[in-house]
Short mmCIF file of C-alpha atoms in Angstrom, two decimals:
data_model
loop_
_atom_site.label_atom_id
_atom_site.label_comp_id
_atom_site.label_asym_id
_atom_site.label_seq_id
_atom_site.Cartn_x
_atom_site.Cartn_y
_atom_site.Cartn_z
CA UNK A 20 -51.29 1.99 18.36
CA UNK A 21 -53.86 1.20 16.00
CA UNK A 22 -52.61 -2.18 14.20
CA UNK A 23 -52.55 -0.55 10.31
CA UNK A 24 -49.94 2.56 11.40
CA UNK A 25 -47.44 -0.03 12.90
CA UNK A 26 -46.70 -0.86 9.09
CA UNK A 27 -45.60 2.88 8.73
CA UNK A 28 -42.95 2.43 11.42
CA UNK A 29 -41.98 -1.01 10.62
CA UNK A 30 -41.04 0.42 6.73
CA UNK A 31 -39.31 3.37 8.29
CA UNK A 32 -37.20 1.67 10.67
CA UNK A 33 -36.08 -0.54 8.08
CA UNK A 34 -34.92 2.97 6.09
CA UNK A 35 -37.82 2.72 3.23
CA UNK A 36 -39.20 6.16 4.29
CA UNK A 37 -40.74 6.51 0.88
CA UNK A 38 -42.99 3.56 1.27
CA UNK A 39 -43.75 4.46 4.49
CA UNK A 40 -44.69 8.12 3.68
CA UNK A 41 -47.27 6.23 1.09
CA UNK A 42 -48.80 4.14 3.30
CA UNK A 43 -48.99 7.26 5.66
CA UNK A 44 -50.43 9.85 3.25
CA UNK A 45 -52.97 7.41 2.00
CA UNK A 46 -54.43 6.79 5.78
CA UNK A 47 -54.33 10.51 5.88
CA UNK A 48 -56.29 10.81 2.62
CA UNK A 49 -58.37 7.92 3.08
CA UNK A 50 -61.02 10.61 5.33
CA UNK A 51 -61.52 6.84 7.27
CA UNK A 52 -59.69 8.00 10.82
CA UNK A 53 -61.10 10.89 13.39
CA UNK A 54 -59.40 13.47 15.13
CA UNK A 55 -57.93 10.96 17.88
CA UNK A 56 -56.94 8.31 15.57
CA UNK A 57 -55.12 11.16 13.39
CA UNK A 58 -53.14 12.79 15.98
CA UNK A 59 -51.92 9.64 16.69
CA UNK A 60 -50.77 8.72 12.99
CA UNK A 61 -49.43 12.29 13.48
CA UNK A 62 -47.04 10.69 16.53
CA UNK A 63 -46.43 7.79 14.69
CA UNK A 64 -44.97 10.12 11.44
CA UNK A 65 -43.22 11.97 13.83
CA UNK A 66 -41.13 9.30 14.99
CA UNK A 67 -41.19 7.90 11.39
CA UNK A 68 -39.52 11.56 10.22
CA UNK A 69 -42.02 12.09 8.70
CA UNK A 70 -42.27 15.66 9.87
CA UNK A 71 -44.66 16.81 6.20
CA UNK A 72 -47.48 14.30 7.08
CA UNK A 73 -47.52 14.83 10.44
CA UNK A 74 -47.82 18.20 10.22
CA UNK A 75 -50.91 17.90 7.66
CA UNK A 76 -52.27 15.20 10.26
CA UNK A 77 -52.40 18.30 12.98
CA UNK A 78 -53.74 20.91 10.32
CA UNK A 79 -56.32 18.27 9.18
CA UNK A 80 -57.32 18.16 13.23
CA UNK A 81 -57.10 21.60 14.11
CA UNK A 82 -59.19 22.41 10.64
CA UNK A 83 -62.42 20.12 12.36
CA UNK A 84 -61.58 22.13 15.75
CA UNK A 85 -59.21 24.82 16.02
CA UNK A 86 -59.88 24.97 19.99
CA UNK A 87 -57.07 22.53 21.38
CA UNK A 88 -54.20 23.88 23.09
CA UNK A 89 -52.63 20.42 23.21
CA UNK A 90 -52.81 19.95 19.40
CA UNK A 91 -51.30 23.34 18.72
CA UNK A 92 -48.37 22.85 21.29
CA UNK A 93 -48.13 19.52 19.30
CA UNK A 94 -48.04 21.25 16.10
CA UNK A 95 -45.35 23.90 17.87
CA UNK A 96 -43.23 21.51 18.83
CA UNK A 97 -43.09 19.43 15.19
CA UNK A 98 -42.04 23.12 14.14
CA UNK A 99 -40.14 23.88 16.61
CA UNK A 100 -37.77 20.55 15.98
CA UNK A 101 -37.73 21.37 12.16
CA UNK A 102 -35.79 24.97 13.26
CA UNK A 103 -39.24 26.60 12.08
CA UNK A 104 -39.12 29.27 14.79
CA UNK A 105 -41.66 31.86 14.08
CA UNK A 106 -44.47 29.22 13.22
CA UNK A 107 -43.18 27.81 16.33
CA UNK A 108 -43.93 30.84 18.52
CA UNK A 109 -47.46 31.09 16.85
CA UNK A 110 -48.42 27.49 17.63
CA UNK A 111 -47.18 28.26 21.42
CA UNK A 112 -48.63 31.49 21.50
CA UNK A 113 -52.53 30.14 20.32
CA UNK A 114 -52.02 26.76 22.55
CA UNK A 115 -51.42 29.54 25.57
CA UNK A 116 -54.36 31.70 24.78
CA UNK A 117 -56.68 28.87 24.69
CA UNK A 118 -55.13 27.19 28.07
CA UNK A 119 -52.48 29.52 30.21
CA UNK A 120 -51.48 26.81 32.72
CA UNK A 121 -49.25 24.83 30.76
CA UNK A 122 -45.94 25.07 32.29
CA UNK A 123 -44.41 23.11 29.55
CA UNK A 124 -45.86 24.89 26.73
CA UNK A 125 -44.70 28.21 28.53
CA UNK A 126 -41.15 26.41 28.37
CA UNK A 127 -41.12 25.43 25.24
CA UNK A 128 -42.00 29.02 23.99
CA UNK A 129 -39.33 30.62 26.32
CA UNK A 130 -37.04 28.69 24.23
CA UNK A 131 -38.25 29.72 20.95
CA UNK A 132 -37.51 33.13 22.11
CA UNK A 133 -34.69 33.08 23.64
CA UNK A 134 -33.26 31.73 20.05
CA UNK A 135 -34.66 34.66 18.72
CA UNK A 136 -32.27 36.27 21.19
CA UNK A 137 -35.73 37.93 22.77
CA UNK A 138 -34.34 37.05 26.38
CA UNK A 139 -36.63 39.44 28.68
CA UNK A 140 -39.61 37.48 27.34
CA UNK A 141 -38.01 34.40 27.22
CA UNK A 142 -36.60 35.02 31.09
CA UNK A 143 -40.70 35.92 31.83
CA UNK A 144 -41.84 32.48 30.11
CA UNK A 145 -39.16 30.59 32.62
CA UNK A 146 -40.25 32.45 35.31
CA UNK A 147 -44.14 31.60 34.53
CA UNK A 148 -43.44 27.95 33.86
CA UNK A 149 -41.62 27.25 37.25
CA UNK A 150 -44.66 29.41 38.92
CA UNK A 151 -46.57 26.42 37.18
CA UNK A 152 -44.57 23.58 38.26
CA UNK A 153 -41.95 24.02 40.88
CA UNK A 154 -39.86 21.10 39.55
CA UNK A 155 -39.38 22.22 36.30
CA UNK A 156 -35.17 21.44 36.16
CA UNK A 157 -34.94 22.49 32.50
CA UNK A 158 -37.05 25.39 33.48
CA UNK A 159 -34.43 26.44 36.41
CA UNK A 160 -31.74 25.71 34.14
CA UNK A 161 -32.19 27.51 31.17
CA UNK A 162 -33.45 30.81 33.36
CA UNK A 163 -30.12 30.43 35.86
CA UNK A 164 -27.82 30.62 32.14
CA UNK A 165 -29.98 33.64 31.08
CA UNK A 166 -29.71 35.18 34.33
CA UNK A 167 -25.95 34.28 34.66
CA UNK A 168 -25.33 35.66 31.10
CA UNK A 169 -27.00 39.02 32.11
CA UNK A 170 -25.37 39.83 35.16
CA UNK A 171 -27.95 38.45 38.16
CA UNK A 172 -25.23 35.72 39.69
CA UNK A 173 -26.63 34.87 42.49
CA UNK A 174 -30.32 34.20 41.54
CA UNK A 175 -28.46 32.27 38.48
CA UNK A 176 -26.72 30.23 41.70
CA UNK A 177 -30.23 30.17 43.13
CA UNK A 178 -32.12 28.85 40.18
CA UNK A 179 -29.09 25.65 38.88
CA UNK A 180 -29.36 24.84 42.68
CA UNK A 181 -33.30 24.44 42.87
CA UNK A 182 -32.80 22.67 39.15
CA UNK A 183 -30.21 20.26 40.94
CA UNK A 184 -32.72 19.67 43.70
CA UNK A 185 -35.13 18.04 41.18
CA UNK A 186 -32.52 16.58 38.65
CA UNK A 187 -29.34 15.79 40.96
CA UNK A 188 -27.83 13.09 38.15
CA UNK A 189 -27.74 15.46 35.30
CA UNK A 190 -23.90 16.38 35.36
CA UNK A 191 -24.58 19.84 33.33
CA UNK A 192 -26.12 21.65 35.78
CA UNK A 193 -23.40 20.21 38.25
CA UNK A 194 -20.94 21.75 35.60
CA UNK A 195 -22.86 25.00 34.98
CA UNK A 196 -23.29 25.30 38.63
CA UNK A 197 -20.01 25.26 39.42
CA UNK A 198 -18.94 28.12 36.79
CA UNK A 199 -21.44 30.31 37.73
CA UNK A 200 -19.90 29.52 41.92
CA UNK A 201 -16.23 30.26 40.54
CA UNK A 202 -17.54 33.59 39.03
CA UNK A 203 -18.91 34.93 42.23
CA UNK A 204 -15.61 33.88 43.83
CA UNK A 205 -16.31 30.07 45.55
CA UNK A 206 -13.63 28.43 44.35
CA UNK A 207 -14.09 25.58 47.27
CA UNK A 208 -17.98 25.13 46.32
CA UNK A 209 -17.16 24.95 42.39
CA UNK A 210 -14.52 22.90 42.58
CA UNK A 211 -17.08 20.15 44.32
CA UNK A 212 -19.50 20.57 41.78
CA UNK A 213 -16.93 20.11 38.85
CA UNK A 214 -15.68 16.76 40.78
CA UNK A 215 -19.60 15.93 40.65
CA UNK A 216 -20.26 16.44 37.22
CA UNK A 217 -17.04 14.28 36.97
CA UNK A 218 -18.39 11.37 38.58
CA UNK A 219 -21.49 11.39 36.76
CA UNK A 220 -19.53 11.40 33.42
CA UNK A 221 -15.73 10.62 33.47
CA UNK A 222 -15.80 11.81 29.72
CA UNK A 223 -17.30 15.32 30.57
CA UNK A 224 -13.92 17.59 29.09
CA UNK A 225 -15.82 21.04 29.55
CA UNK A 226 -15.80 19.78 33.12
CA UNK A 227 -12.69 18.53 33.36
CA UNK A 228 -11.26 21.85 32.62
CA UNK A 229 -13.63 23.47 34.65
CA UNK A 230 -11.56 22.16 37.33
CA UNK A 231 -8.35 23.08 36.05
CA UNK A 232 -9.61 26.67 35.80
CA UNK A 233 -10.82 26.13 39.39
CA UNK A 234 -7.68 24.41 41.03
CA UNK A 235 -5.67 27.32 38.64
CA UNK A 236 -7.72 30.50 40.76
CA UNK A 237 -7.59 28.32 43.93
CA UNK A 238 -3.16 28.56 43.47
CA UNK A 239 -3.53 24.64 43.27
CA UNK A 240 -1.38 24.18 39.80
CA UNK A 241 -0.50 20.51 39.55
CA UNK A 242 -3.79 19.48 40.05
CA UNK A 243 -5.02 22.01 37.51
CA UNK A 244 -2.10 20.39 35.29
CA UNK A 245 -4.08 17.11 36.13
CA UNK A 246 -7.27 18.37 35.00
CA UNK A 247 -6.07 20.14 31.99
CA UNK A 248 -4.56 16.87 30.79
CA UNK A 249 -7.90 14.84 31.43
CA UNK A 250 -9.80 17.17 29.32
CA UNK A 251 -7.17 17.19 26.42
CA UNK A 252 -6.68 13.70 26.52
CA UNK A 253 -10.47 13.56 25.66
CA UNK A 254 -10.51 16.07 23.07
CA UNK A 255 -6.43 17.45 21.87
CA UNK A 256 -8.09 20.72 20.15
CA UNK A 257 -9.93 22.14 23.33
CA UNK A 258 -8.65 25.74 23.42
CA UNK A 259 -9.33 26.78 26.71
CA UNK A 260 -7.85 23.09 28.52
CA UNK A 261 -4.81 23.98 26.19
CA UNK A 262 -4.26 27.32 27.79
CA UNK A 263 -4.94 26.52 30.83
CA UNK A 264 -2.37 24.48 30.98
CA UNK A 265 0.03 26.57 29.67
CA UNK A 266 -1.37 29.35 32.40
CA UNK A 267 -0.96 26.63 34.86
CA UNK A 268 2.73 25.04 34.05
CA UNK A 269 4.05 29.07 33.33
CA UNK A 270 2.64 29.50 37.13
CA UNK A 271 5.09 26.60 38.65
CA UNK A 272 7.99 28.17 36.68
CA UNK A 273 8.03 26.01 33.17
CA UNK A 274 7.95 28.92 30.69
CA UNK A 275 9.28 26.21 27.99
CA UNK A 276 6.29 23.15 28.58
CA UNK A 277 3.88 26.04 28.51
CA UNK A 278 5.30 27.45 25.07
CA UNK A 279 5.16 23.96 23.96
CA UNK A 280 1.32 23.25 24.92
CA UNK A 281 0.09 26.21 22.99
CA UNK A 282 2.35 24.46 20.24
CA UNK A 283 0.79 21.97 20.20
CA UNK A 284 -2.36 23.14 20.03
CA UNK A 285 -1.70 25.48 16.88
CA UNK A 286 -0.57 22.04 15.33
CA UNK A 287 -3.72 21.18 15.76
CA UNK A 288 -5.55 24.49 15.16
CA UNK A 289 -3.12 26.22 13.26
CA UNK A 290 -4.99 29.44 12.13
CA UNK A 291 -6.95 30.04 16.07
CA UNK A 292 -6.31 33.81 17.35
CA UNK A 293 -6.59 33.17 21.50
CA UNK A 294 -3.75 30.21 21.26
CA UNK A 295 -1.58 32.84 18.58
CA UNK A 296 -2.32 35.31 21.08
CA UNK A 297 -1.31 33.08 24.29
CA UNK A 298 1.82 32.10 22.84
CA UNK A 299 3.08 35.57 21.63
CA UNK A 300 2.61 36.73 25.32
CA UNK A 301 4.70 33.42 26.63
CA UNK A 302 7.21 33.96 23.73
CA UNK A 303 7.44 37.54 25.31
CA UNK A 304 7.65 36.49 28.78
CA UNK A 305 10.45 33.99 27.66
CA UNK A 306 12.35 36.86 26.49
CA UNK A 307 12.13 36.06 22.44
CA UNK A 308 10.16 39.27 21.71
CA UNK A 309 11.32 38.71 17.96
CA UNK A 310 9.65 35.59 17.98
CA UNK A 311 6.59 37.17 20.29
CA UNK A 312 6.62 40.38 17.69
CA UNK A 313 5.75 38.10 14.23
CA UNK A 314 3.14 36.24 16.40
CA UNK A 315 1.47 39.19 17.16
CA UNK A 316 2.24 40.57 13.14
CA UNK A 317 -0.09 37.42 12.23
CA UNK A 318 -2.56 38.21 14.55
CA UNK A 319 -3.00 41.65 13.54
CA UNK A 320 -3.01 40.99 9.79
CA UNK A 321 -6.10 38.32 10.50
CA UNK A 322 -7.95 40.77 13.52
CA UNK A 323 -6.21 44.53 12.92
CA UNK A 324 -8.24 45.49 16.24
CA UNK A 325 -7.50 42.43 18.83
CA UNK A 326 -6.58 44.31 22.01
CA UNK A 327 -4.50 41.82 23.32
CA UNK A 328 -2.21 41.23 20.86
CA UNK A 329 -1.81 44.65 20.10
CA UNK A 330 -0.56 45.05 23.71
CA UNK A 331 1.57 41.97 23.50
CA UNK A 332 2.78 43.60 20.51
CA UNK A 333 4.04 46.80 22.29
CA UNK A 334 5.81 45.09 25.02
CA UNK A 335 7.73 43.67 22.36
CA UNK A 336 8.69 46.77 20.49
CA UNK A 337 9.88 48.33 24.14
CA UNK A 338 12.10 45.21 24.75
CA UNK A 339 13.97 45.40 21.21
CA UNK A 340 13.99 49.18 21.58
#
């Protein structure tokens, strides 16, 4: 780093951004530094959050030569950071035209599409950036959730399992992985890959009741009990661990613990429509469709159209005639 910008990140770190945005914009202004020594004062605002200067640092760059991919991938990615999406996609979309081989600049504009919800290009960037570099884990990943999410399972399966083969400690794709396996049926293989994501983080709820949901389809339902718990024990409002567990204690026969989980969890979350819902059905089952009848009444008055409580709803009226 060249000695005078180290002041600019010793004044930010110590939370005076102001003086360090002076000291930064009068380097910048000073015309003293070329195009090398400005990029990096554009890194060095960066980290500094100092996202205005660095982006004039790039501009004042790209003004002198407007031919450098890597500068406007740079530039993308300050944007892209900042949420400024469609500047974003330009910066990508120049830094490819001048140089199409970059696998990570390809990435980086699949995402910026595919938060534009623009997913066949964004599925075509993926596709071109793991053409580019095999290893590409993020790459894998993000295609196998667009490809899951549109229907193509098993090349979803395909793609988290080349991502793993690259990136086997990341306990996401172990998680994502294993959905994806219980959704084409292996219940055996998911339930593995939950356990793994597990291991690599104990705290992981999403994967903790991952393998509830698992040990629930597999007819295992004290372990999915087990896993339920884990994941609520970590985080007491997580709607789907919450009726899971109810799903799972109503399967061994406990129609009053399950009523009493979803309970608890509209204690917690006292106006959410899936755990209203889940209990009105339970309350039904339980033979209270009074009780299951104004559940469903305060569903219907917050979503008039919600299918399932309308159904819940008719059960009811049948059983009080």
């Amino acid at each position: 780093m060249i000695l005078e910008f180290e002041e600019i990140t010793a004044y930010a770190n110590s939370g005076q951004q102001s003086v360090a945005r002076n000291i930064a914009q009068k380097f910048l202004e000073s015309g003293m530094y070329e195009a090398e020594a400005l990029l990096e004062l554009a890194k060095v605002c960066q980290n500094a959050r100092l996202h205005d200067v660095a982006e004039a640092c790039y501009l004042s760059v790209l003004a002198t030569d407007s031919r450098r991919p890597a500068v406007h991938a740079a530039l993308g990615m300050l944007y892209h950071r900042s949420g400024q999406l469609a500047r974003a996609r330009d910066c990508y979309t120049v830094s490819l035209s001048l140089e199409p081989g970059q696998a990570s600049t390809c990435f980086n504009l699949g995402c910026v599409l595919q938060q534009e919800d623009n997913i066949e290009s964004s599925i075509v960037l993926y596709r071109k950036a793991i053409l580019l570099h095999p290893g590409y884990a993020k790459a894998h990943a993000n295609l196998a959730f667009l490809l899951r999410t549109n229907g193509a399972l098993d090349d979803a399966i395909s793609h988290y399992r080349q991502a793993l083969d690259y990136a086997p400690d990341i306990p996401e794709l172990h998680y994502n992985l294993g959905l994806s396996l219980m959704e084409g049926g292996d219940v055996d293989c998911a339930i593995r890959c939950h356990r793994t994501a597990i291991e690599l983080n104990p705290e992981y709820n999403d994967a903790h009741s991952g393998l509830g949901y698992a040990h629930y389809y597999h007819g295992d339902y004290r372990a999915a009990q087990v896993a339920f718990r884990q994941a609520l024990a970590g985080f007491p409002g997580h709607v789907e661990s919450r009726h899971g567990l109810a799903l799972s204690l109503l399967a061994t026969g406990d129609a009053g613990a399950a009523i009493q989980e979803i309970e608890r969890g509209l204690a917690i979350l006292p106006d959410q429509i899936q755990l209203k819902t889940s209990l009105a059905s339970l309350l039904l089952a339980d033979g209270r469709p009074n009780d299951a009848m104004q559940m469903c009444r305060e569903v219907l008055e917050r979503e008039p159209d919600h299918e399932a409580a309308m159904i819940v709803l008719a059960g009811a009226l049948e059983k009080v005639g």
